[in-house]
Amino acid sequence: MKKSFKGGAHPPDNKHYSENRAIETPPLPESVVIPVQQHIGAPAEPLVKKGDRVKTGQPIAKASKFVSLPCHSSVTGTIAAVEERPHPLGVNVLSIVINRDGEDEWFEDYTINGNYQNFSNEQIKNMIQDAGIAGMGGAAFPTHVKLSPPKDKKIDVLIINGVECEPFLTSDHQIMLERADDILNGINILKKAVGVKKAIIGIEKNKPDAIQLFKKKCENTDGITVLPLEVKYPQGAEKQLIRAATGREVPRGGLPMDIGAIVQNVGTAIAVYEAVAFNKPLFERTVCVTGPGINESKNLKVRIGTSFKYLIDFCGGYTENAAKLINGGPMMGIAQKNDEVPVLKGTSGIVVLDKKQADLRSENPCISCARCVDVCPMKLIPSMIATYVEHNFIDDAYKFGLFDCIECGSCSFICPSKRNLVQYIKQGKAKWNKLNRNTD
């Protein structure tokens, strides 16, 4: 039986630009911009002011609520400003600007604590929150919240997401090849945090080297298995991955915890291992900088707050035909109009398309071919929802599952009329939220 889900599409993966390129570490930038909102939930509250000197790893903003995360300095230097700056989401967000002033002086000695395996599950979750860890696959949901389900939600399986189904992106693939032991250590910590005995590492079959490596390393591990998955987009989406790995369906409007599952990304597993075993906060991550609009695609280990432009310049700059800058992959990512925006905890990739790949043809009327219905992994009717939104029938769009859409982009990709179906659905969600707030 195929390990997959109903629907889905097969966009060109274009991973050849950066595939199998070893992770490089560029020189530290002269300054970083660290937004206090890098996660789902309440923004962090600044702890520093202009003129303060900070060390690498030092807390510079504190979590304001349970569903919130602290931020840490990613360089050693002086606070230049605490002000609103452009954010990859397309808005201005309160940010802490730090000018580097010399050596990289770490706030603490981040060496291994040989006693970490004896920590309680509550200690582990507190350390994960204190380290500021959000899901590193792109969603940026606070990890300690995911690991804290209500008492009536019994979790029996942990699923580790090594799928990386977004076209172009290869950073997760590369960290699986280079940091497999760290990922397994992180998985064991995550298992203990939620009290599960079973973990499944899901990896698409287009990464046979990673599958082979993890199968070998898991031969003598307790309760960790490797699951090769059909190559299909969006195989790495949370609900689709759970369906493929366990056969369980997350109910409409529900969460993975409703069916006993928790999903974490391979990069998150590494961050958890570093937080618990080394007491190291999340101030750096691996980012794939790639695409036909980049002179030399690379996988890079970078400090949070580094600008996109700095990393693109490190990769040789833009090509002559560079036309579109994207935060994330081309299917679910967000187009950028400013390359000075910073890398966040959830920034898995920076993609630059050339004029040919960025070409957006004009929309034509829907021809009722139903191809969007065939590929929708959430079993929705995207064309109908989009039409309702287009004509401002937001309540009808809501009834047809507006908020069940995961915005994977499969419908827009497959549509022969080139309708901007996902954009309509995003607009519909924003309109519904605005209307709903106005009636409160």
Coordinates of C-alpha atoms in Angstrom, one line a residue:
M1 CA 0.0 0.0 0.0
K2 CA 1.3 3.5 -0.9
K3 CA 2.2 5.6 2.1
S4 CA 0.6 8.8 1.0
F5 CA -2.7 10.8 0.9
K6 CA -5.5 11.6 -1.5
G7 CA -4.9 14.4 -4.0
G8 CA -1.6 16.3 -4.4
A9 CA 0.4 17.5 -7.3
H10 CA 3.9 16.9 -8.9
P11 CA 5.5 20.3 -9.5
P12 CA 9.1 20.2 -10.8
D13 CA 11.2 19.8 -7.7
N14 CA 14.2 21.8 -9.0
K15 CA 16.3 20.6 -6.1
H16 CA 19.4 20.2 -8.4
Y17 CA 20.4 23.8 -7.8
S18 CA 21.5 23.1 -4.2
E19 CA 21.2 19.4 -3.7
N20 CA 24.2 17.7 -2.0
R21 CA 25.9 21.0 -1.4
A22 CA 27.5 20.8 2.0
I23 CA 26.4 23.3 4.6
E24 CA 28.6 26.4 4.7
T25 CA 28.9 29.0 7.4
P26 CA 29.3 32.6 6.0
P27 CA 31.1 35.3 7.9
L28 CA 29.0 37.1 10.5
P29 CA 27.2 40.1 9.2
E30 CA 28.0 43.6 10.5
S31 CA 24.5 43.9 11.9
V32 CA 21.4 41.9 12.5
V33 CA 17.6 42.7 12.8
I34 CA 15.7 40.5 15.2
P35 CA 11.9 40.9 15.1
V36 CA 10.1 40.2 18.4
Q37 CA 7.5 38.4 16.4
Q38 CA 9.0 35.3 14.8
H39 CA 6.4 32.8 15.9
I40 CA 2.7 32.1 16.1
G41 CA 1.3 33.7 19.3
A42 CA 1.9 36.8 21.3
P43 CA 5.0 38.9 20.4
A44 CA 8.0 38.9 22.8
E45 CA 8.7 42.0 25.0
P46 CA 12.1 43.7 24.6
L47 CA 14.5 43.5 27.5
V48 CA 17.1 45.9 26.0
K49 CA 17.3 49.5 24.9
K50 CA 19.5 51.5 22.5
G51 CA 23.1 51.5 23.7
D52 CA 23.1 48.3 25.7
R53 CA 25.8 45.8 24.9
V54 CA 24.8 42.2 24.4
K55 CA 26.6 38.9 23.9
T56 CA 25.7 36.0 21.5
G57 CA 22.9 34.0 22.9
Q58 CA 21.8 36.6 25.5
P59 CA 18.0 37.0 26.0
I60 CA 17.0 40.3 24.4
A61 CA 13.2 39.9 24.6
K62 CA 11.0 37.8 26.9
A63 CA 8.0 35.6 26.2
S64 CA 4.8 37.6 27.1
K65 CA 2.4 34.7 27.4
F66 CA 2.4 30.9 27.4
V67 CA 1.9 30.9 23.6
S68 CA 4.9 33.2 23.0
L69 CA 8.7 32.8 22.8
P70 CA 11.8 34.8 23.9
C71 CA 14.3 36.1 21.4
H72 CA 18.1 36.0 21.8
S73 CA 20.9 38.0 20.4
S74 CA 22.6 36.2 17.5
V75 CA 25.8 38.3 17.6
T76 CA 27.9 40.2 20.1
G77 CA 27.5 43.9 19.8
T78 CA 25.5 47.1 20.7
I79 CA 21.8 47.7 20.5
A80 CA 21.5 50.3 17.7
A81 CA 17.7 50.6 17.7
V82 CA 14.5 49.1 19.0
E83 CA 12.0 50.1 16.2
E84 CA 9.8 48.8 13.5
R85 CA 11.5 47.2 10.5
P86 CA 10.3 45.3 7.4
H87 CA 9.4 41.7 8.1
P88 CA 9.2 38.8 5.6
L89 CA 5.4 38.7 6.2
G90 CA 5.2 42.0 4.3
V91 CA 4.5 44.2 7.3
N92 CA 6.7 46.3 9.7
V93 CA 7.3 44.7 13.0
L94 CA 9.0 45.9 16.2
S95 CA 12.6 44.7 15.9
I96 CA 15.9 44.9 17.8
V97 CA 18.8 46.1 15.7
I98 CA 22.3 45.0 16.8
N99 CA 25.5 46.3 15.4
R100 CA 28.3 43.8 15.8
D101 CA 31.4 45.2 17.5
G102 CA 34.1 42.6 17.3
E103 CA 34.5 39.0 18.5
D104 CA 31.7 36.5 18.8
E105 CA 31.5 36.3 22.6
W106 CA 28.9 33.8 23.8
F107 CA 26.6 34.6 26.7
E108 CA 27.2 31.2 28.3
D109 CA 29.5 28.2 27.9
Y110 CA 27.3 26.0 25.6
T111 CA 29.0 22.7 26.4
I112 CA 27.1 19.5 26.9
N113 CA 25.4 18.7 30.2
G114 CA 26.1 15.0 30.8
N115 CA 23.1 14.8 33.0
Y116 CA 20.5 15.9 30.4
Q117 CA 19.0 12.5 29.9
N118 CA 17.8 12.5 33.5
F119 CA 15.8 15.7 33.1
S120 CA 12.0 15.5 33.7
N121 CA 9.6 16.1 30.9
E122 CA 8.6 19.4 32.5
Q123 CA 12.2 20.5 32.7
I124 CA 12.6 19.6 29.1
K125 CA 9.6 21.7 28.0
N126 CA 10.7 24.7 30.1
M127 CA 14.2 24.6 28.5
I128 CA 12.7 24.4 25.1
Q129 CA 10.6 27.5 25.7
D130 CA 13.5 29.3 27.3
A131 CA 15.5 28.6 24.2
G132 CA 12.9 30.2 22.1
I133 CA 12.3 27.2 19.8
A134 CA 9.5 27.5 17.2
G135 CA 8.8 24.9 14.5
M136 CA 11.6 25.3 11.9
G137 CA 9.8 23.8 9.0
G138 CA 8.2 27.2 8.3
A139 CA 5.0 27.3 10.5
A140 CA 6.9 28.6 13.5
F141 CA 4.5 27.3 16.1
P142 CA 6.0 27.4 19.6
T143 CA 7.4 23.9 20.2
H144 CA 6.8 23.8 23.9
V145 CA 3.1 24.4 23.3
K146 CA 2.9 21.5 20.8
L147 CA 4.5 19.3 23.5
S148 CA 1.9 20.3 26.1
P149 CA -1.5 18.8 25.0
P150 CA -4.4 18.9 27.4
K151 CA -4.6 15.9 29.8
D152 CA -7.5 14.4 27.9
K153 CA -5.4 14.2 24.6
K154 CA -3.3 11.0 24.8
I155 CA -0.4 11.2 22.4
D156 CA 1.0 7.8 21.2
V157 CA 3.1 8.7 18.2
L158 CA 5.7 11.3 17.4
I159 CA 6.2 11.9 13.7
I160 CA 9.4 13.6 12.5
N161 CA 9.1 15.5 9.3
G162 CA 12.0 14.9 6.9
V163 CA 9.9 15.2 3.8
E164 CA 10.9 18.7 2.5
C165 CA 8.4 18.5 -0.4
E166 CA 8.7 22.2 -1.4
P167 CA 10.4 22.6 -4.7
F168 CA 14.0 24.0 -4.7
L169 CA 14.6 23.6 -0.9
T170 CA 17.3 21.2 0.3
S171 CA 18.4 22.4 3.7
D172 CA 16.4 19.7 5.6
H173 CA 17.9 17.0 3.3
Q174 CA 21.4 18.3 4.0
I175 CA 21.0 18.4 7.8
M176 CA 19.7 14.8 7.7
L177 CA 22.9 13.8 5.9
E178 CA 25.3 15.9 8.1
R179 CA 23.6 15.8 11.5
A180 CA 21.8 12.5 11.7
D181 CA 23.0 11.7 15.3
D182 CA 21.9 15.1 16.6
I183 CA 18.5 14.6 15.0
L184 CA 18.2 11.2 16.7
N185 CA 19.2 12.7 20.1
G186 CA 16.6 15.4 19.6
I187 CA 13.9 12.7 18.8
N188 CA 14.7 10.8 22.0
I189 CA 14.3 14.1 24.0
L190 CA 11.0 14.8 22.2
K191 CA 9.7 11.3 23.0
K192 CA 10.5 11.8 26.6
A193 CA 8.8 15.2 26.7
V194 CA 5.5 13.9 25.5
G195 CA 5.8 10.4 27.0
V196 CA 5.6 8.4 23.8
K197 CA 7.4 5.2 22.9
K198 CA 7.0 5.3 19.1
A199 CA 8.6 7.8 16.7
I200 CA 8.3 7.7 12.9
I201 CA 10.8 9.6 10.6
G202 CA 9.0 10.4 7.3
I203 CA 11.3 10.9 4.3
E204 CA 10.3 11.2 0.7
K205 CA 11.8 8.5 -1.6
N206 CA 13.7 11.2 -3.6
K207 CA 16.2 11.3 -0.7
P208 CA 17.4 7.6 -0.8
D209 CA 20.7 8.5 0.8
A210 CA 18.9 10.0 3.9
I211 CA 16.6 7.0 4.1
Q212 CA 19.5 4.6 4.0
L213 CA 21.5 6.5 6.5
F214 CA 18.6 6.7 9.1
K215 CA 17.6 3.1 8.6
K216 CA 21.1 2.0 9.4
K217 CA 21.3 4.3 12.5
C218 CA 17.9 3.2 13.7
E219 CA 18.7 -0.5 13.6
N220 CA 19.7 -0.5 17.3
T221 CA 17.4 2.4 18.5
D222 CA 14.3 1.8 20.7
G223 CA 11.0 2.8 19.1
I224 CA 12.3 4.9 16.1
T225 CA 11.4 3.7 12.6
V226 CA 12.0 5.2 9.1
L227 CA 9.1 5.5 6.7
P228 CA 9.9 6.1 3.0
L229 CA 7.1 8.2 1.5
E230 CA 5.7 8.6 -2.0
V231 CA 7.1 11.7 -3.8
K232 CA 4.1 14.0 -4.0
Y233 CA 3.4 17.6 -3.0
P234 CA 2.4 18.5 -0.2
Q235 CA 3.6 15.3 1.4
G236 CA 5.3 17.3 4.2
A237 CA 2.1 19.2 5.2
E238 CA 1.3 18.1 8.8
K239 CA -2.1 16.6 8.2
Q240 CA -1.0 14.8 5.0
L241 CA 2.1 13.4 6.7
I242 CA 0.0 12.0 9.6
R243 CA -2.4 10.4 7.1
A244 CA 0.5 8.8 5.2
A245 CA 2.4 7.7 8.3
T246 CA -0.5 6.4 10.4
G247 CA -3.7 6.2 8.3
R248 CA -5.4 8.6 10.7
E249 CA -7.4 11.7 9.6
V250 CA -7.2 14.9 11.5
P251 CA -10.9 15.9 11.9
R252 CA -12.2 19.1 10.3
G253 CA -11.2 22.0 12.5
G254 CA -9.2 19.7 14.7
L255 CA -5.5 19.3 15.6
P256 CA -3.1 16.4 15.3
M257 CA -3.3 15.9 19.1
D258 CA -7.0 15.0 18.6
I259 CA -5.9 11.7 17.0
G260 CA -2.9 11.1 19.2
A261 CA -0.1 12.5 17.0
I262 CA 2.5 15.3 17.2
V263 CA 4.7 16.3 14.3
Q264 CA 8.1 18.0 14.5
N265 CA 10.5 19.0 11.8
V266 CA 14.1 17.5 11.6
G267 CA 15.6 21.0 12.2
T268 CA 13.4 21.4 15.3
A269 CA 14.8 18.1 16.6
I270 CA 18.3 19.5 16.4
A271 CA 17.3 22.8 18.1
V272 CA 15.7 20.8 20.9
Y273 CA 18.8 18.7 21.4
E274 CA 21.0 21.8 21.5
A275 CA 18.6 23.5 24.0
V276 CA 18.3 20.6 26.4
A277 CA 21.8 19.0 26.2
F278 CA 23.8 22.3 25.7
N279 CA 21.4 24.9 27.1
K280 CA 21.9 26.7 23.8
P281 CA 19.1 29.1 22.6
L282 CA 18.0 29.2 19.1
F283 CA 20.0 31.9 17.4
E284 CA 21.1 30.2 14.2
R285 CA 19.7 27.8 11.7
T286 CA 20.3 26.2 8.2
V287 CA 18.8 28.1 5.2
C288 CA 18.8 27.1 1.6
V289 CA 19.5 30.0 -0.7
T290 CA 18.7 28.8 -4.2
G291 CA 17.1 29.2 -7.6
P292 CA 17.9 30.2 -11.1
G293 CA 18.1 33.9 -10.0
I294 CA 21.1 33.1 -7.7
N295 CA 24.6 32.8 -9.1
E296 CA 25.6 29.9 -6.8
S297 CA 23.0 28.1 -4.8
K298 CA 24.1 27.0 -1.3
N299 CA 22.9 25.5 2.0
L300 CA 24.0 27.9 4.8
K301 CA 24.2 27.9 8.6
V302 CA 23.3 31.5 9.4
R303 CA 22.5 33.7 12.4
I304 CA 18.9 34.7 13.0
G305 CA 18.5 38.4 11.9
T306 CA 20.9 38.2 8.9
S307 CA 19.5 40.0 5.9
F308 CA 18.4 38.1 2.8
K309 CA 20.6 40.4 0.7
Y310 CA 23.7 39.6 2.8
L311 CA 23.2 35.8 2.1
I312 CA 22.4 36.4 -1.6
D313 CA 25.6 38.4 -2.0
F314 CA 27.5 35.5 -0.2
C315 CA 26.1 33.3 -2.9
G316 CA 27.5 35.4 -5.7
G317 CA 24.5 37.8 -6.0
Y318 CA 21.6 37.8 -8.4
T319 CA 21.8 36.6 -12.0
E320 CA 20.9 39.0 -14.8
N321 CA 17.5 37.3 -15.2
A322 CA 16.6 37.4 -11.5
A323 CA 13.0 38.4 -11.2
K324 CA 11.3 37.2 -8.1
L325 CA 12.5 36.8 -4.5
I326 CA 10.6 34.4 -2.2
N327 CA 10.7 33.7 1.5
G328 CA 10.4 29.9 1.6
G329 CA 9.5 27.7 -1.4
P330 CA 7.6 28.8 -4.5
M331 CA 4.4 26.8 -3.5
M332 CA 3.8 28.1 0.0
G333 CA 6.4 30.9 0.3
I334 CA 5.8 34.7 0.3
A335 CA 7.1 37.0 -2.4
Q336 CA 9.3 39.8 -1.1
K337 CA 9.7 43.3 -2.3
N338 CA 12.6 44.1 -0.1
D339 CA 15.8 41.9 0.2
E340 CA 16.8 43.7 3.5
V341 CA 14.3 41.6 5.5
P342 CA 15.9 39.3 8.1
V343 CA 16.2 35.5 8.4
L344 CA 13.7 34.3 11.1
K345 CA 13.5 31.1 13.1
G346 CA 11.1 29.7 10.5
T347 CA 13.1 30.7 7.4
S348 CA 13.9 27.4 5.7
G349 CA 14.7 28.9 2.3
I350 CA 15.3 31.9 0.2
V351 CA 14.4 31.3 -3.5
V352 CA 15.1 33.6 -6.4
L353 CA 13.3 32.8 -9.7
D354 CA 14.3 34.0 -13.1
K355 CA 12.0 35.8 -15.5
K356 CA 10.9 32.6 -17.2
Q357 CA 9.9 30.8 -14.0
A358 CA 8.4 33.9 -12.4
D359 CA 6.2 34.6 -15.4
L360 CA 2.6 35.0 -14.3
R361 CA 0.1 34.6 -17.1
S362 CA -3.2 36.5 -17.0
E363 CA -6.1 34.8 -15.3
N364 CA -8.9 33.4 -17.5
P365 CA -12.4 32.3 -16.4
C366 CA -12.9 28.9 -14.7
I367 CA -13.7 26.2 -17.2
S368 CA -15.1 23.8 -14.5
C369 CA -12.5 21.2 -15.3
A370 CA -12.3 20.1 -11.6
R371 CA -8.6 19.6 -11.7
C372 CA -8.3 21.7 -8.6
V373 CA -10.7 19.4 -6.8
D374 CA -8.6 16.4 -7.9
V375 CA -5.4 17.7 -6.4
C376 CA -6.7 19.4 -3.2
P377 CA -5.3 17.4 -0.3
M378 CA -8.0 18.7 2.0
K379 CA -10.8 17.4 -0.3
L380 CA -12.2 20.9 -0.9
I381 CA -13.6 22.6 -4.0
P382 CA -11.1 25.4 -4.3
S383 CA -12.7 26.9 -7.5
M384 CA -16.0 27.3 -5.7
I385 CA -14.4 28.9 -2.5
A386 CA -12.4 31.3 -4.7
T387 CA -15.5 32.3 -6.7
Y388 CA -17.5 33.0 -3.5
V389 CA -14.6 35.2 -2.2
E390 CA -14.2 36.9 -5.6
H391 CA -17.9 38.0 -5.4
N392 CA -17.7 38.8 -1.7
F393 CA -19.9 35.9 -0.5
I394 CA -17.6 35.3 2.5
D395 CA -20.1 33.3 4.6
D396 CA -20.6 30.9 1.7
A397 CA -16.9 30.5 1.3
Y398 CA -16.7 29.8 5.0
K399 CA -19.3 27.1 4.7
F400 CA -17.4 25.4 1.9
G401 CA -14.3 25.0 4.1
L402 CA -12.4 28.3 3.7
F403 CA -10.4 27.7 6.9
D404 CA -9.8 24.0 6.1
C405 CA -7.5 25.2 3.2
I406 CA -3.8 24.7 4.1
E407 CA -2.8 27.1 1.3
C408 CA -0.5 24.5 -0.2
G409 CA -1.0 26.0 -3.7
S410 CA -1.6 22.7 -5.5
C411 CA -4.9 24.2 -7.0
S412 CA -3.2 27.3 -8.4
F413 CA -0.4 25.2 -9.8
I414 CA -2.7 22.8 -11.6
C415 CA -5.4 25.3 -12.8
P416 CA -5.3 25.6 -16.7
S417 CA -7.0 29.0 -16.5
K418 CA -4.2 30.2 -14.2
R419 CA -6.7 31.5 -11.6
N420 CA -5.0 32.8 -8.4
L421 CA -7.0 30.4 -6.3
V422 CA -4.8 30.5 -3.2
Q423 CA -4.7 34.3 -3.2
Y424 CA -8.5 34.4 -3.3
I425 CA -8.6 32.0 -0.4
K426 CA -6.1 34.0 1.6
Q427 CA -8.1 37.2 0.9
G428 CA -11.3 35.3 2.0
K429 CA -9.7 34.4 5.4
A430 CA -8.6 37.9 6.0
K431 CA -12.1 39.3 5.1
W432 CA -13.8 36.7 7.3
N433 CA -11.6 37.5 10.2
K434 CA -12.2 41.3 9.8
L435 CA -16.0 40.8 9.6
N436 CA -15.9 38.4 12.6
R437 CA -13.9 40.9 14.7
N438 CA -16.3 43.7 13.7
T439 CA -19.3 41.8 15.0
D440 CA -17.7 41.0 18.4

